[in-house]
N, CA and C atoms as an extended XYZ file, in Angstrom:
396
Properties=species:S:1:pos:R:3:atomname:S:1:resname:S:1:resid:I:1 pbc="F F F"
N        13.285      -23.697       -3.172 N   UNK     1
C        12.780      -22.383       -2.847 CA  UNK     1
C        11.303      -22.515       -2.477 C   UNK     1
N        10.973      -21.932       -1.573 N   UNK     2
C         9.559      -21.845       -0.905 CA  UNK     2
C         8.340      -20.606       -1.397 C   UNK     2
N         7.003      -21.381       -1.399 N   UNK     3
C         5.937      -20.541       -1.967 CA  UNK     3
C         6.849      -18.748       -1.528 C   UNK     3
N         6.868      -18.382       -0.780 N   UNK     4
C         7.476      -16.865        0.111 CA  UNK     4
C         8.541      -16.477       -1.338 C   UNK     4
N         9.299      -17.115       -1.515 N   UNK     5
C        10.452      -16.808       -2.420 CA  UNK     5
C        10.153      -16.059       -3.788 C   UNK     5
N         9.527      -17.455       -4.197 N   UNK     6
C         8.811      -17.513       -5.456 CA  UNK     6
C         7.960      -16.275       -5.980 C   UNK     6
N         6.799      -16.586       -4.989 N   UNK     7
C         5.376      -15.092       -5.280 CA  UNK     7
C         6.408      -14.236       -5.146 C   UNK     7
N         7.388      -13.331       -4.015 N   UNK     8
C         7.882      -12.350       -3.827 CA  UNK     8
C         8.599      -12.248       -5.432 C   UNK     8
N         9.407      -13.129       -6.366 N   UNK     9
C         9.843      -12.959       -7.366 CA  UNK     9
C         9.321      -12.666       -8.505 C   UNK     9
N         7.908      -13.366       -9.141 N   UNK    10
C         6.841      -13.171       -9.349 CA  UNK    10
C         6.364      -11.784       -9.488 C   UNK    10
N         6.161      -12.075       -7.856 N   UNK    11
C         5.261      -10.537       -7.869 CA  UNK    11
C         5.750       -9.354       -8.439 C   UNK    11
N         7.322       -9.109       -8.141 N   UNK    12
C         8.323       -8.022       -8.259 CA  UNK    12
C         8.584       -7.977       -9.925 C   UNK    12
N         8.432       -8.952      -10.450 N   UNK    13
C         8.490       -9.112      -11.881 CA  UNK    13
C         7.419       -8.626      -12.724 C   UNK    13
N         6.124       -8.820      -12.065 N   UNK    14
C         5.010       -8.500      -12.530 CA  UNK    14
C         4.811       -6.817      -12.654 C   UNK    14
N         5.284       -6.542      -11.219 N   UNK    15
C         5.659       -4.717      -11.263 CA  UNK    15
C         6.229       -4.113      -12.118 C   UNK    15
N         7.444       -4.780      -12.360 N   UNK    16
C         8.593       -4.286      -13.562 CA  UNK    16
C         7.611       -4.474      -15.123 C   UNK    16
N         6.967       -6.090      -14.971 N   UNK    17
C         6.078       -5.758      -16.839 CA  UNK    17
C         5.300       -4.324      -16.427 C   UNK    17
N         4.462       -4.371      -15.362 N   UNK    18
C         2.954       -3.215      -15.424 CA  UNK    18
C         3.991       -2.258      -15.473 C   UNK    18
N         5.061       -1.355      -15.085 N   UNK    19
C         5.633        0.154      -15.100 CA  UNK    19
C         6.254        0.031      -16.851 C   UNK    19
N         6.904       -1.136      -17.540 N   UNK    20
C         6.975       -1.250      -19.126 CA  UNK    20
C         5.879       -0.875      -19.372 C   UNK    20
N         4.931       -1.563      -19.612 N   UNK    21
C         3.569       -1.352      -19.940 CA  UNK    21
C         2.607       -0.054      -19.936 C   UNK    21
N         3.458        0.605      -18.894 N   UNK    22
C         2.747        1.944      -18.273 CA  UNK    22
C         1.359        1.328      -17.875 C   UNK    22
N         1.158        0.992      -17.353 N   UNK    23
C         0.077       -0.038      -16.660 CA  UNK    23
C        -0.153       -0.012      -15.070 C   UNK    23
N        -1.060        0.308      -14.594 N   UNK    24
C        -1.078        0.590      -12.819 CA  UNK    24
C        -1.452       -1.500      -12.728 C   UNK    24
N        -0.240       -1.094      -11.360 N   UNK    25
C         0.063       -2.846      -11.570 CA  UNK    25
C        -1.492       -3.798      -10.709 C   UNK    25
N        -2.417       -3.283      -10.169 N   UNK    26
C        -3.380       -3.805      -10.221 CA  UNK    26
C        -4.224       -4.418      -11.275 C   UNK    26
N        -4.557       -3.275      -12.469 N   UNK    27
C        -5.130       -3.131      -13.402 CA  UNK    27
C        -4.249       -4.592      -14.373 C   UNK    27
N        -3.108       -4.344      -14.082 N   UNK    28
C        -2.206       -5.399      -14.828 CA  UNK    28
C        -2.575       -6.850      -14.487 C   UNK    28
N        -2.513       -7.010      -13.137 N   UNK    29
C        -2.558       -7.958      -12.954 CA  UNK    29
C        -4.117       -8.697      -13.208 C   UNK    29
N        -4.809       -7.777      -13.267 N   UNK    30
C        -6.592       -8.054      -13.421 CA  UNK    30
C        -6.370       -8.809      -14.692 C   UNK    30
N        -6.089       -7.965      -15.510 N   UNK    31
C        -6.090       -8.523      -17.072 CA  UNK    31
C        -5.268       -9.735      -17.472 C   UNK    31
N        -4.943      -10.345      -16.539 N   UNK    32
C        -3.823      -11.456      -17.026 CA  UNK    32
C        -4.945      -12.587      -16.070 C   UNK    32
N        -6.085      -12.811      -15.789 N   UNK    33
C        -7.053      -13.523      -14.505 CA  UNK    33
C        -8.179      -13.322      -15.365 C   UNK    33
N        -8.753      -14.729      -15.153 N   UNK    34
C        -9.992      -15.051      -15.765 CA  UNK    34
C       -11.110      -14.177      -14.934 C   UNK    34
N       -12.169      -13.736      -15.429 N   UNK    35
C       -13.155      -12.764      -14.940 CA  UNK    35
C       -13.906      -12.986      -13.835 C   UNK    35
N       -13.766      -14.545      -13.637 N   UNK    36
C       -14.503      -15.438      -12.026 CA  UNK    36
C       -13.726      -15.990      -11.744 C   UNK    36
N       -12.212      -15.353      -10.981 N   UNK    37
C       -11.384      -16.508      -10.565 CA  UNK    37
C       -11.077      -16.199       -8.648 C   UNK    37
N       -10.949      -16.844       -8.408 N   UNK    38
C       -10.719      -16.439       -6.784 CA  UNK    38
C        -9.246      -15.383       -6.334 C   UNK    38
N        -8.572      -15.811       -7.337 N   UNK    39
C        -7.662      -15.089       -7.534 CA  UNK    39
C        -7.598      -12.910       -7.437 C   UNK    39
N        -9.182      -12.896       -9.019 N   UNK    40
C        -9.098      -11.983       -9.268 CA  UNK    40
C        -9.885      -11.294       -8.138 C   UNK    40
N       -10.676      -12.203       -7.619 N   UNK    41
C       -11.535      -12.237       -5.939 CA  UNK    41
C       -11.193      -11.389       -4.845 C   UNK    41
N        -9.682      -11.870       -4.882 N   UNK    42
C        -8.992      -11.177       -3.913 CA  UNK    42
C        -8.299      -10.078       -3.828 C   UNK    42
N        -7.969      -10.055       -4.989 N   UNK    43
C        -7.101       -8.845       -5.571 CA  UNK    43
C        -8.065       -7.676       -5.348 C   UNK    43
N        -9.386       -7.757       -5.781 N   UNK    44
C       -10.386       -6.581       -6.185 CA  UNK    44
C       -10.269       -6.782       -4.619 C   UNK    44
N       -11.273       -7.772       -4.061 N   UNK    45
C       -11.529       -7.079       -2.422 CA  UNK    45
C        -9.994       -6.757       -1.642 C   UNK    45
N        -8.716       -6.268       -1.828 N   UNK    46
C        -7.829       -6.035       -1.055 CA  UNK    46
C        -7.849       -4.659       -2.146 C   UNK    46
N        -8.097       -4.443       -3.111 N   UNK    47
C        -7.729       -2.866       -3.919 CA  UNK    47
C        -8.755       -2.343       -2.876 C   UNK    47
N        -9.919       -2.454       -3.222 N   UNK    48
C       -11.287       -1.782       -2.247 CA  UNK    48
C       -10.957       -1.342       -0.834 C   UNK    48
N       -10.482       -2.314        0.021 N   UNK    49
C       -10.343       -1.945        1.148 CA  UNK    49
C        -8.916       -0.967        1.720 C   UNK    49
N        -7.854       -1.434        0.649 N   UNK    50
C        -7.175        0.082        0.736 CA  UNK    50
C        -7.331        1.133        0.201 C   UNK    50
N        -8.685        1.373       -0.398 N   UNK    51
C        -8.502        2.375       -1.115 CA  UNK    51
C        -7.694        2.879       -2.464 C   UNK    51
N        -6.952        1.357       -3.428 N   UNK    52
C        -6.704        1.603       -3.946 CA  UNK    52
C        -6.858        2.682       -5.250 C   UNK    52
N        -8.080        2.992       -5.557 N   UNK    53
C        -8.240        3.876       -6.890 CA  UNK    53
C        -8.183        5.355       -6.452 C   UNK    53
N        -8.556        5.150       -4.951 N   UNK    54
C        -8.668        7.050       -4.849 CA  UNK    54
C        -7.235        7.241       -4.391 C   UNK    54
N        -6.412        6.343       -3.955 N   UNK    55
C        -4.576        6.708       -3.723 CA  UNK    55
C        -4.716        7.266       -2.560 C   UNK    55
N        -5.686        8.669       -2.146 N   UNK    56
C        -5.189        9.378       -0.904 CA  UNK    56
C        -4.338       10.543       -1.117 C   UNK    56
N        -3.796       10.630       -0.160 N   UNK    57
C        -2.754       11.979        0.135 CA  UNK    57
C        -1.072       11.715       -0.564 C   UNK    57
N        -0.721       12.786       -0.872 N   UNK    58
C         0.501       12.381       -1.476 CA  UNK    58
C         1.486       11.896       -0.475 C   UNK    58
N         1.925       11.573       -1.357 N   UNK    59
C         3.728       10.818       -0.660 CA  UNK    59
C         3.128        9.253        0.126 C   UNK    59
N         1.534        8.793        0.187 N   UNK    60
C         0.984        8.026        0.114 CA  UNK    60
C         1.528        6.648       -0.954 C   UNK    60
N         2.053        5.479       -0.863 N   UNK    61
C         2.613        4.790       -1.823 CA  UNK    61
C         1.967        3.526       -1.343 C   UNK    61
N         1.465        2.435       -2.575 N   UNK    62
C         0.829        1.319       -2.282 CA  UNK    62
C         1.592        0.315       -3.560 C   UNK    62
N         1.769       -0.693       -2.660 N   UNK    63
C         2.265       -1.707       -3.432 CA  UNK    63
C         1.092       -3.089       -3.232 C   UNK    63
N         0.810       -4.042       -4.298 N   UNK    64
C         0.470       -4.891       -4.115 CA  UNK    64
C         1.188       -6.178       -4.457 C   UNK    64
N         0.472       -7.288       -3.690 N   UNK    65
C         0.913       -8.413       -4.730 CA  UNK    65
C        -0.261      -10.168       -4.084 C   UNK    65
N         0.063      -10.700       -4.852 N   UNK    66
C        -0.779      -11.900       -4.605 CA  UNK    66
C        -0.047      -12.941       -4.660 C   UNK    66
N        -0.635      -14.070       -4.070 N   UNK    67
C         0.106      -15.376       -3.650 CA  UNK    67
C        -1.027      -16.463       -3.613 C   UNK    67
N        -0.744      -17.435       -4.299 N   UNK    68
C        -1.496      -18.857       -3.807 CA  UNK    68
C        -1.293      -19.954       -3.497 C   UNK    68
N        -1.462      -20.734       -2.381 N   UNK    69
C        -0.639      -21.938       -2.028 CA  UNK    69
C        -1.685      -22.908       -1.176 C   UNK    69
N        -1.588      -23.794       -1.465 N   UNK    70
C        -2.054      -25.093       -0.689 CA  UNK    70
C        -3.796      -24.781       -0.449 C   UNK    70
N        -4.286      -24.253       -1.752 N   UNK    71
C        -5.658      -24.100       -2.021 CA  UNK    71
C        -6.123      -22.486       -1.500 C   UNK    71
N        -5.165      -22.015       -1.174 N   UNK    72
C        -5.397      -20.677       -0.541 CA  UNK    72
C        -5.164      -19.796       -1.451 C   UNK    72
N        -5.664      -18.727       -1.591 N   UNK    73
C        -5.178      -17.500       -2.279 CA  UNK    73
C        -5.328      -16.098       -1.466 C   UNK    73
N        -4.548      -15.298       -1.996 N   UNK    74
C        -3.994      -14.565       -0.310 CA  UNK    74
C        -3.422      -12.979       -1.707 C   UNK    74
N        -4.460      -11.656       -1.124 N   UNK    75
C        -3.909      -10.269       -1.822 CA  UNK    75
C        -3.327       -9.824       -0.836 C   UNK    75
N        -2.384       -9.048       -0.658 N   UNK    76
C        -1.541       -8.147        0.188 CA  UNK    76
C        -1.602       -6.574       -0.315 C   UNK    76
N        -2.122       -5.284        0.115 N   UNK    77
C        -1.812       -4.157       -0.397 CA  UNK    77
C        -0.777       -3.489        0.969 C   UNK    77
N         0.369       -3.000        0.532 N   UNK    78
C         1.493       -2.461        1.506 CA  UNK    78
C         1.322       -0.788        1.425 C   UNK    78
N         0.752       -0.259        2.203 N   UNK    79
C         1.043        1.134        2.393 CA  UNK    79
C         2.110        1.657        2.989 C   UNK    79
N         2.707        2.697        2.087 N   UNK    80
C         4.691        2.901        2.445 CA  UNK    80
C         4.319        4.632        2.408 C   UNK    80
N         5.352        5.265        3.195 N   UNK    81
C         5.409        6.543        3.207 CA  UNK    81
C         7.280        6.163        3.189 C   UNK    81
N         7.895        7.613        2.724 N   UNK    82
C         9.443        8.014        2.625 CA  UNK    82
C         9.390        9.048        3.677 C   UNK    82
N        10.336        8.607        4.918 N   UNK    83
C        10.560        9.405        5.644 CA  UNK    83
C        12.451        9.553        5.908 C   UNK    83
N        12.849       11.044        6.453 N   UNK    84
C        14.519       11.098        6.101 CA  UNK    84
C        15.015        9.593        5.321 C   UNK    84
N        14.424        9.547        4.104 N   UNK    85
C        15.132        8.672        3.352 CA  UNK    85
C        15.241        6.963        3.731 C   UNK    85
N        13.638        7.153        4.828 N   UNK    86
C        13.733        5.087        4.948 CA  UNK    86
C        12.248        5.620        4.545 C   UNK    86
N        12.258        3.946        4.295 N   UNK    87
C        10.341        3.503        4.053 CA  UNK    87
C        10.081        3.107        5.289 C   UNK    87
N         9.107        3.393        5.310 N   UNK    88
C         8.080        3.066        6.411 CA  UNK    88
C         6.711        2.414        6.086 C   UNK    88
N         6.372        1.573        6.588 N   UNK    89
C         5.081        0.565        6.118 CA  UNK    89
C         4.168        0.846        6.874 C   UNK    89
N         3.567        1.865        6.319 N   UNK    90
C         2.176        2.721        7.744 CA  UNK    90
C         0.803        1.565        7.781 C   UNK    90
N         0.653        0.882        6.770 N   UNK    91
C        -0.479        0.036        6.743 CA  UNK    91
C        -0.140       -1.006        5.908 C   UNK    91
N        -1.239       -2.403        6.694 N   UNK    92
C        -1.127       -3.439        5.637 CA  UNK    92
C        -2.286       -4.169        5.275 C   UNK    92
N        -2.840       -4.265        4.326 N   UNK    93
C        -4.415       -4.453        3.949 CA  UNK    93
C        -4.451       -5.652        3.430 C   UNK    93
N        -5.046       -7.056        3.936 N   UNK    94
C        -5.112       -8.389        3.269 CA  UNK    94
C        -6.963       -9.026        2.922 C   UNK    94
N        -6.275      -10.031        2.053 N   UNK    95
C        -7.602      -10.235        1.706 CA  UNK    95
C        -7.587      -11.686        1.470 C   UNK    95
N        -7.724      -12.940        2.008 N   UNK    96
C        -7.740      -13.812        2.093 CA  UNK    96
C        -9.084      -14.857        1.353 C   UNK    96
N        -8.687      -16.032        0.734 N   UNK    97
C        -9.983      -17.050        0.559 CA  UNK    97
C        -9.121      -18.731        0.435 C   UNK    97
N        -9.468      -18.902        1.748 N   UNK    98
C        -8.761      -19.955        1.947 CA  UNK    98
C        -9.807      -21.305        2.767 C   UNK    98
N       -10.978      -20.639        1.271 N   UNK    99
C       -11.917      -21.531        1.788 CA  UNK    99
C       -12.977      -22.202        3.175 C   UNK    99
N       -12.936      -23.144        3.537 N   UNK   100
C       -13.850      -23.599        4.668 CA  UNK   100
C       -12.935      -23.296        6.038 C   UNK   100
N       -13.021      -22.299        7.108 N   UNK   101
C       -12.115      -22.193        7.676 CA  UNK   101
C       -12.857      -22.701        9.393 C   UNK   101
N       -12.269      -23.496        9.667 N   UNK   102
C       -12.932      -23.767       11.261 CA  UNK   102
C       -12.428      -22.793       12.428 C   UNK   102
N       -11.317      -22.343       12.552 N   UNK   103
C       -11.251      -21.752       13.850 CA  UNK   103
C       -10.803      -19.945       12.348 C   UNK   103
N       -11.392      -19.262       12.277 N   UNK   104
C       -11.336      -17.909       11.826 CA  UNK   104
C       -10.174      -17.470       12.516 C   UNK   104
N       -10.375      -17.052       14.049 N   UNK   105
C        -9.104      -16.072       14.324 CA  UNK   105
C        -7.726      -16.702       14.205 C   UNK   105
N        -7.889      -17.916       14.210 N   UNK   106
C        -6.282      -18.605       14.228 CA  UNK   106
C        -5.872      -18.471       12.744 C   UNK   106
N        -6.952      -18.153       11.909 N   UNK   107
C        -6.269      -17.985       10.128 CA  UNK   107
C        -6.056      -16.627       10.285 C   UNK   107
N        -6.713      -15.383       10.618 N   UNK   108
C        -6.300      -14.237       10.963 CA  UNK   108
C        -4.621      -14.316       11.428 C   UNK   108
N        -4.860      -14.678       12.443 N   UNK   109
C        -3.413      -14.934       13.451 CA  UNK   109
C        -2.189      -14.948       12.509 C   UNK   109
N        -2.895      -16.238       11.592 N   UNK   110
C        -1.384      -16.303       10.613 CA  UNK   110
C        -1.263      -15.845        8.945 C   UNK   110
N        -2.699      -14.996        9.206 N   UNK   111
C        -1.997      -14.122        8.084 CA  UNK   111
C        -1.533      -12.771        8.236 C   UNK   111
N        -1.575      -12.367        9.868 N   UNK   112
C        -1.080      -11.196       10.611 CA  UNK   112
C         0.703      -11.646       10.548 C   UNK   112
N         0.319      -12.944       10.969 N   UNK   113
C         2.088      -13.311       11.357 CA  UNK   113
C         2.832      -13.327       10.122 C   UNK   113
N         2.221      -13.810        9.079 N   UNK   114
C         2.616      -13.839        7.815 CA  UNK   114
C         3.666      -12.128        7.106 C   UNK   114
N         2.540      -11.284        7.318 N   UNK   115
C         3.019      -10.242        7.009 CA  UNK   115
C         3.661       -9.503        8.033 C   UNK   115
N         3.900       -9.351        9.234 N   UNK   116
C         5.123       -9.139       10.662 CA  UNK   116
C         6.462      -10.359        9.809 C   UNK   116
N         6.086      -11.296        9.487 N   UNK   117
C         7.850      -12.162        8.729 CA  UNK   117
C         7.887      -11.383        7.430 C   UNK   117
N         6.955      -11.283        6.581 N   UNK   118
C         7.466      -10.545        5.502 CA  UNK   118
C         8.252       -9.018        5.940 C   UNK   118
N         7.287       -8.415        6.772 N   UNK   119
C         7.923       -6.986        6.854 CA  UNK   119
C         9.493       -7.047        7.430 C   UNK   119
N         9.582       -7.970        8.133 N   UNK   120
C        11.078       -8.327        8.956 CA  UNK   120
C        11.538       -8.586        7.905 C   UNK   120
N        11.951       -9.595        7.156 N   UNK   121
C        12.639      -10.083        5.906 CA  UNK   121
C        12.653       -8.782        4.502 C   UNK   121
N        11.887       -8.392        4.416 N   UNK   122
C        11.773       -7.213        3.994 CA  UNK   122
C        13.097       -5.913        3.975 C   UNK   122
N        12.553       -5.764        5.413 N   UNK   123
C        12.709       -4.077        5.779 CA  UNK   123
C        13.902       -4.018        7.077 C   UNK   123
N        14.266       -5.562        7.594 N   UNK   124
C        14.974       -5.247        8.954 CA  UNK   124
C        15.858       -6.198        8.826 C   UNK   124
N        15.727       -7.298        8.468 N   UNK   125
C        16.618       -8.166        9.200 CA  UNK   125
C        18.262       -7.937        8.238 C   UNK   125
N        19.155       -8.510        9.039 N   UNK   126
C        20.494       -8.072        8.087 CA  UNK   126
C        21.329       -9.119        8.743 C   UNK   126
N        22.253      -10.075        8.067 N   UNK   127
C        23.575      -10.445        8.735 CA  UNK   127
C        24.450       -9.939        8.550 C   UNK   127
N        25.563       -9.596        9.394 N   UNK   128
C        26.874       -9.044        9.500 CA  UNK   128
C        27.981       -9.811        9.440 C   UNK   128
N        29.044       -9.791        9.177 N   UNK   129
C        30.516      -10.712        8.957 CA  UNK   129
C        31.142       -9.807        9.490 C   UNK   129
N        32.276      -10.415       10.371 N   UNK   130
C        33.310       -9.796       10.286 CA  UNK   130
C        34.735      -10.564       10.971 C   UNK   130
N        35.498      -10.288        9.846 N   UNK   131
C        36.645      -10.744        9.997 CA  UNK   131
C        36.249      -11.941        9.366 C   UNK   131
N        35.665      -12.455        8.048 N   UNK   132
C        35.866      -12.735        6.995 CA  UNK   132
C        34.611      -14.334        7.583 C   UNK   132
């Protein structure tokens, strides 16, 4: 199973302790991260830039989660609205530290592409069978 698998399992697990907990799953995840970690680095600068604490307008929904791999550490905040009964992913807010980076837009590039495969795997893709 690949880093993608894993964090997504992780992450989704971590949601389920913070809503036990009654715990806003940012706040959760802060407290489980040493107080100078790059980790907690990212998390705070991806809450900030969506606006996590002020939420916004209702029916407004934000999910987060974090990932680290191959010296990188990488926050994701997913902005979702419910429309006739699908989600919709109106925004996606990242926050990257993946260290000494030589060409910038090509790490952009693929942490844009990154989250266009998550949202597909996510929210769209489906196989069909038929006739067994």
């Amino acid at each position: 199973m690949d880093l993608s698998q894993n964090a997504f399992f992780r992450e989704a697990f971590l949601d389920e302790c913070a809503v036990h907990a009654k715990r806003d799953p940012l706040d959760f995840r802060l407290a489980l991260l040493a107080a100078d970690s790059r980790a907690r680095r990212v998390l705070e600068a991806v809450a900030k830039l969506a606006g996590w604490r002020e939420r916004g307008a209702a029916g407004r929904h934000l999910g987060i989660a974090y990932a680290e791999g191959w010296g990188s550490h990488c926050a994701i905040v997913a902005e979702a609205t419910l429309a006739a009964g699908r989600v919709r992913i109106t925004r996606c807010y990242a926050a990257v530290d993946c260290g000494t980076t030589v060409n910038p837009s090509s790490a952009a590039a693929q942490v844009e592409g990154g989250i266009a495969m998550a949202l597909s795997a996510t929210l769209l893709e489906e196989a069909r069978v038929k006739d067994g």
